[in-house]
CSV table of N, CA and C in Angstrom, one decimal:
chain,number,residue,atom,x,y,z
A,170,MET,N,-7.8,46.5,59.0
A,170,MET,CA,-9.2,46.6,59.5
A,170,MET,C,-9.2,47.8,60.4
A,171,PHE,N,-10.1,48.7,60.2
A,171,PHE,CA,-10.2,49.9,61.1
A,171,PHE,C,-11.5,49.8,61.8
A,172,ARG,N,-11.5,50.2,63.1
A,172,ARG,CA,-12.8,50.3,63.8
A,172,ARG,C,-12.7,51.4,64.8
A,173,SER,N,-13.8,52.1,65.0
A,173,SER,CA,-13.9,53.2,65.9
A,173,SER,C,-14.3,52.6,67.3
A,174,VAL,N,-13.5,52.9,68.3
A,174,VAL,CA,-13.8,52.3,69.6
A,174,VAL,C,-14.1,53.3,70.7
A,175,ALA,N,-13.8,54.6,70.5
A,175,ALA,CA,-14.1,55.5,71.6
A,175,ALA,C,-14.2,56.9,70.9
A,176,SER,N,-14.5,57.9,71.7
A,176,SER,CA,-14.6,59.3,71.2
A,176,SER,C,-13.3,60.1,71.6
A,177,GLU,N,-12.6,60.5,70.6
A,177,GLU,CA,-11.5,61.4,70.8
A,177,GLU,C,-11.4,62.5,69.7
A,178,TYR,N,-11.8,62.2,68.5
A,178,TYR,CA,-11.8,63.1,67.4
A,178,TYR,C,-13.2,63.5,67.0
A,179,VAL,N,-13.5,64.7,67.0
A,179,VAL,CA,-14.9,65.1,66.6
A,179,VAL,C,-14.7,66.1,65.4
A,180,SER,N,-15.5,65.9,64.4
A,180,SER,CA,-15.5,66.8,63.2
A,180,SER,C,-16.9,67.2,62.8
A,181,GLY,N,-17.0,68.4,62.3
A,181,GLY,CA,-18.2,68.9,61.6
A,181,GLY,C,-19.4,68.8,62.4
A,182,ARG,N,-20.5,69.0,61.7
A,182,ARG,CA,-21.9,68.9,62.3
A,182,ARG,C,-22.2,67.5,62.8
A,183,ASN,N,-21.8,66.5,62.1
A,183,ASN,CA,-22.1,65.2,62.5
A,183,ASN,C,-21.4,64.7,63.7
A,184,ARG,N,-20.4,65.4,64.2
A,184,ARG,CA,-19.7,65.0,65.4
A,184,ARG,C,-19.2,63.6,65.3
A,185,SER,N,-18.6,63.2,64.1
A,185,SER,CA,-18.2,61.8,63.9
A,185,SER,C,-17.1,61.4,64.8
A,186,ILE,N,-17.1,60.2,65.3
A,186,ILE,CA,-16.1,59.7,66.2
A,186,ILE,C,-15.1,58.8,65.4
A,187,VAL,N,-13.8,59.2,65.5
A,187,VAL,CA,-12.8,58.5,64.8
A,187,VAL,C,-11.7,58.1,65.7
A,188,VAL,N,-11.6,56.9,66.2
A,188,VAL,CA,-10.5,56.4,67.0
A,188,VAL,C,-10.2,55.0,66.5
A,189,PRO,N,-9.4,55.0,65.4
A,189,PRO,CA,-9.1,53.7,64.8
A,189,PRO,C,-8.0,52.9,65.5
A,190,GLU,N,-8.2,51.6,65.4
A,190,GLU,CA,-7.3,50.7,66.0
A,190,GLU,C,-6.9,49.7,64.8
A,191,VAL,N,-5.6,49.5,64.6
A,191,VAL,CA,-5.2,48.7,63.5
A,191,VAL,C,-4.3,47.6,64.1
A,192,HIS,N,-4.7,46.3,63.7
A,192,HIS,CA,-3.9,45.2,64.1
A,192,HIS,C,-3.2,44.6,62.9
A,193,VAL,N,-1.9,44.3,63.1
A,193,VAL,CA,-1.1,43.7,62.0
A,193,VAL,C,-0.7,42.3,62.5
A,194,PHE,N,-1.1,41.2,61.8
A,194,PHE,CA,-0.7,39.9,62.1
A,194,PHE,C,0.4,39.5,61.2
A,195,CYS,N,1.5,38.9,61.8
A,195,CYS,CA,2.6,38.5,61.0
A,195,CYS,C,3.4,37.4,61.7
A,196,ALA,N,4.3,36.7,61.0
A,196,ALA,CA,5.2,35.8,61.5
A,196,ALA,C,6.3,36.6,62.3
A,197,ALA,N,6.8,36.0,63.3
A,197,ALA,CA,7.9,36.7,64.1
A,197,ALA,C,9.2,36.8,63.3
A,198,GLY,N,10.0,37.7,63.7
A,198,GLY,CA,11.3,37.8,63.0
A,198,GLY,C,11.7,39.2,62.6
A,199,ARG,N,10.8,40.2,62.7
A,199,ARG,CA,11.2,41.5,62.3
A,199,ARG,C,11.9,42.2,63.5
A,200,THR,N,12.8,43.2,63.2
A,200,THR,CA,13.5,43.9,64.3
A,200,THR,C,12.5,44.9,64.9
A,201,ARG,N,12.9,45.3,66.1
A,201,ARG,CA,12.1,46.4,66.7
A,201,ARG,C,12.0,47.6,65.9
A,202,ASP,N,13.1,48.0,65.3
A,202,ASP,CA,13.1,49.2,64.4
A,202,ASP,C,12.2,49.0,63.2
A,203,GLN,N,12.2,47.9,62.6
A,203,GLN,CA,11.2,47.6,61.5
A,203,GLN,C,9.8,47.8,61.9
A,204,LYS,N,9.5,47.2,63.1
A,204,LYS,CA,8.1,47.3,63.6
A,204,LYS,C,7.7,48.7,63.9
A,205,VAL,N,8.6,49.5,64.6
A,205,VAL,CA,8.3,50.9,64.9
A,205,VAL,C,8.1,51.7,63.6
A,206,ARG,N,8.9,51.5,62.6
A,206,ARG,CA,8.8,52.2,61.3
A,206,ARG,C,7.4,51.9,60.7
A,207,LEU,N,7.0,50.6,60.7
A,207,LEU,CA,5.8,50.2,60.1
A,207,LEU,C,4.6,50.8,60.9
A,208,MET,N,4.6,50.8,62.2
A,208,MET,CA,3.6,51.4,63.0
A,208,MET,C,3.4,52.9,62.8
A,209,LYS,N,4.6,53.6,62.6
A,209,LYS,CA,4.5,55.0,62.4
A,209,LYS,C,3.9,55.3,61.0
A,210,LYS,N,4.3,54.5,60.0
A,210,LYS,CA,3.7,54.7,58.6
A,210,LYS,C,2.2,54.4,58.7
A,211,ILE,N,1.8,53.4,59.4
A,211,ILE,CA,0.3,53.1,59.5
A,211,ILE,C,-0.4,54.2,60.2
A,212,THR,N,0.2,54.7,61.3
A,212,THR,CA,-0.4,55.9,62.0
A,212,THR,C,-0.5,57.1,61.1
A,213,ASP,N,0.5,57.4,60.3
A,213,ASP,CA,0.5,58.5,59.4
A,213,ASP,C,-0.6,58.4,58.4
A,214,ALA,N,-0.7,57.2,57.8
A,214,ALA,CA,-1.8,56.9,56.8
A,214,ALA,C,-3.2,57.1,57.4
A,215,VAL,N,-3.4,56.6,58.6
A,215,VAL,CA,-4.7,56.7,59.2
A,215,VAL,C,-5.0,58.2,59.5
A,216,VAL,N,-4.0,59.0,60.0
A,216,VAL,CA,-4.2,60.4,60.2
A,216,VAL,C,-4.6,61.1,58.9
A,217,GLU,N,-3.9,60.8,57.8
A,217,GLU,CA,-4.1,61.4,56.5
A,217,GLU,C,-5.5,61.0,55.9
A,218,GLU,N,-5.8,59.8,55.9
A,218,GLU,CA,-7.0,59.3,55.3
A,218,GLU,C,-8.3,59.4,56.1
A,219,PHE,N,-8.2,59.3,57.4
A,219,PHE,CA,-9.3,59.3,58.3
A,219,PHE,C,-9.5,60.7,59.0
A,220,GLY,N,-8.5,61.5,59.0
A,220,GLY,CA,-8.6,62.8,59.6
A,220,GLY,C,-8.5,62.7,61.1
A,221,ALA,N,-8.0,61.6,61.6
A,221,ALA,CA,-7.9,61.3,63.1
A,221,ALA,C,-6.6,62.0,63.6
A,222,SER,N,-6.6,62.3,64.9
A,222,SER,CA,-5.3,62.8,65.4
A,222,SER,C,-4.4,61.7,65.7
A,223,SER,N,-3.1,61.9,65.6
A,223,SER,CA,-2.1,60.8,65.7
A,223,SER,C,-2.2,60.2,67.1
A,224,GLY,N,-2.6,61.0,68.1
A,224,GLY,CA,-2.7,60.4,69.5
A,224,GLY,C,-3.9,59.5,69.7
A,225,SER,N,-4.9,59.5,68.7
A,225,SER,CA,-6.0,58.6,68.8
A,225,SER,C,-5.9,57.3,68.1
A,226,VAL,N,-4.8,57.2,67.3
A,226,VAL,CA,-4.6,56.0,66.5
A,226,VAL,C,-3.8,54.9,67.3
A,227,THR,N,-4.3,53.7,67.4
A,227,THR,CA,-3.6,52.6,68.1
A,227,THR,C,-3.2,51.6,67.0
A,228,VAL,N,-1.9,51.2,67.0
A,228,VAL,CA,-1.5,50.2,66.1
A,228,VAL,C,-0.8,49.1,67.0
A,229,GLN,N,-1.2,47.8,66.7
A,229,GLN,CA,-0.6,46.7,67.4
A,229,GLN,C,-0.2,45.6,66.4
A,230,ILE,N,1.1,45.1,66.7
A,230,ILE,CA,1.6,44.0,65.9
A,230,ILE,C,1.5,42.8,66.7
A,231,ILE,N,0.8,41.8,66.1
A,231,ILE,CA,0.7,40.5,66.8
A,231,ILE,C,1.5,39.5,66.0
A,232,GLU,N,2.6,39.0,66.7
A,232,GLU,CA,3.5,38.1,66.0
A,232,GLU,C,3.3,36.7,66.5
A,233,ALA,N,3.4,35.8,65.5
A,233,ALA,CA,3.3,34.3,65.8
A,233,ALA,C,4.7,33.7,65.6
A,234,PRO,N,5.1,32.8,66.5
A,234,PRO,CA,6.3,32.1,66.3
A,234,PRO,C,6.3,31.4,65.0
A,235,LEU,N,7.4,31.2,64.3
A,235,LEU,CA,7.4,30.6,63.0
A,235,LEU,C,6.9,29.2,63.1
A,236,ALA,N,7.1,28.5,64.2
A,236,ALA,CA,6.6,27.1,64.3
A,236,ALA,C,5.0,27.1,64.4
A,237,ASP,N,4.4,28.2,64.8
A,237,ASP,CA,3.0,28.2,65.0
A,237,ASP,C,2.2,28.9,63.9
A,238,LYS,N,2.9,29.0,62.7
A,238,LYS,CA,2.2,29.7,61.6
A,238,LYS,C,2.5,28.8,60.4
A,239,MET,N,1.5,28.6,59.5
A,239,MET,CA,1.6,27.7,58.4
A,239,MET,C,1.0,28.4,57.1
A,240,LYS,N,1.6,28.2,56.0
A,240,LYS,CA,1.1,28.6,54.7
A,240,LYS,C,1.3,27.5,53.7
A,241,GLY,N,0.2,27.2,53.0
A,241,GLY,CA,0.2,26.2,52.0
A,241,GLY,C,0.6,24.8,52.6
A,242,GLY,N,0.2,24.6,53.8
A,242,GLY,CA,0.5,23.3,54.5
A,242,GLY,C,1.9,23.1,55.0
A,243,ILE,N,2.7,24.2,54.9
A,243,ILE,CA,4.1,24.1,55.3
A,243,ILE,C,4.4,25.1,56.4
A,244,PRO,N,4.8,24.6,57.6
A,244,PRO,CA,5.1,25.6,58.7
A,244,PRO,C,6.2,26.5,58.3
A,245,PHE,N,6.1,27.8,58.8
A,245,PHE,CA,7.1,28.8,58.4
A,245,PHE,C,8.5,28.4,58.8
A,246,ASP,N,8.6,27.7,59.9
A,246,ASP,CA,10.0,27.3,60.3
A,246,ASP,C,10.6,26.2,59.5
A,247,GLU,N,9.8,25.6,58.6
A,247,GLU,CA,10.3,24.6,57.7
A,247,GLU,C,10.5,25.1,56.3
A,248,ARG,N,10.3,26.3,56.0
A,248,ARG,CA,10.5,26.9,54.7
A,248,ARG,C,11.9,27.3,54.5
C-alpha cells in the first residue's frame, strides 16, 4: 500500500506530491540482512515506478512473534 504523506518530490506543472510509505507485515524470523535487502528492493521499485527520490521513500517492516500470528486456524509457532 502506498500513500503520500508529505511534500518532498515535485514534478511537472501539476506539482504532484510523492512521498510514499510502505509497510510490510510478516511473521518474525528473518535476518537483519534479509530485511535490509527487501527494504532496498522496495525502495528501488518505488523510485522507478513512482518517480520519487530514494530519500523520500519510507519502508517499515512490522514483525509479529510466531505465537501471535495465525493462518488457517493454526498459530505459526505450531506449524
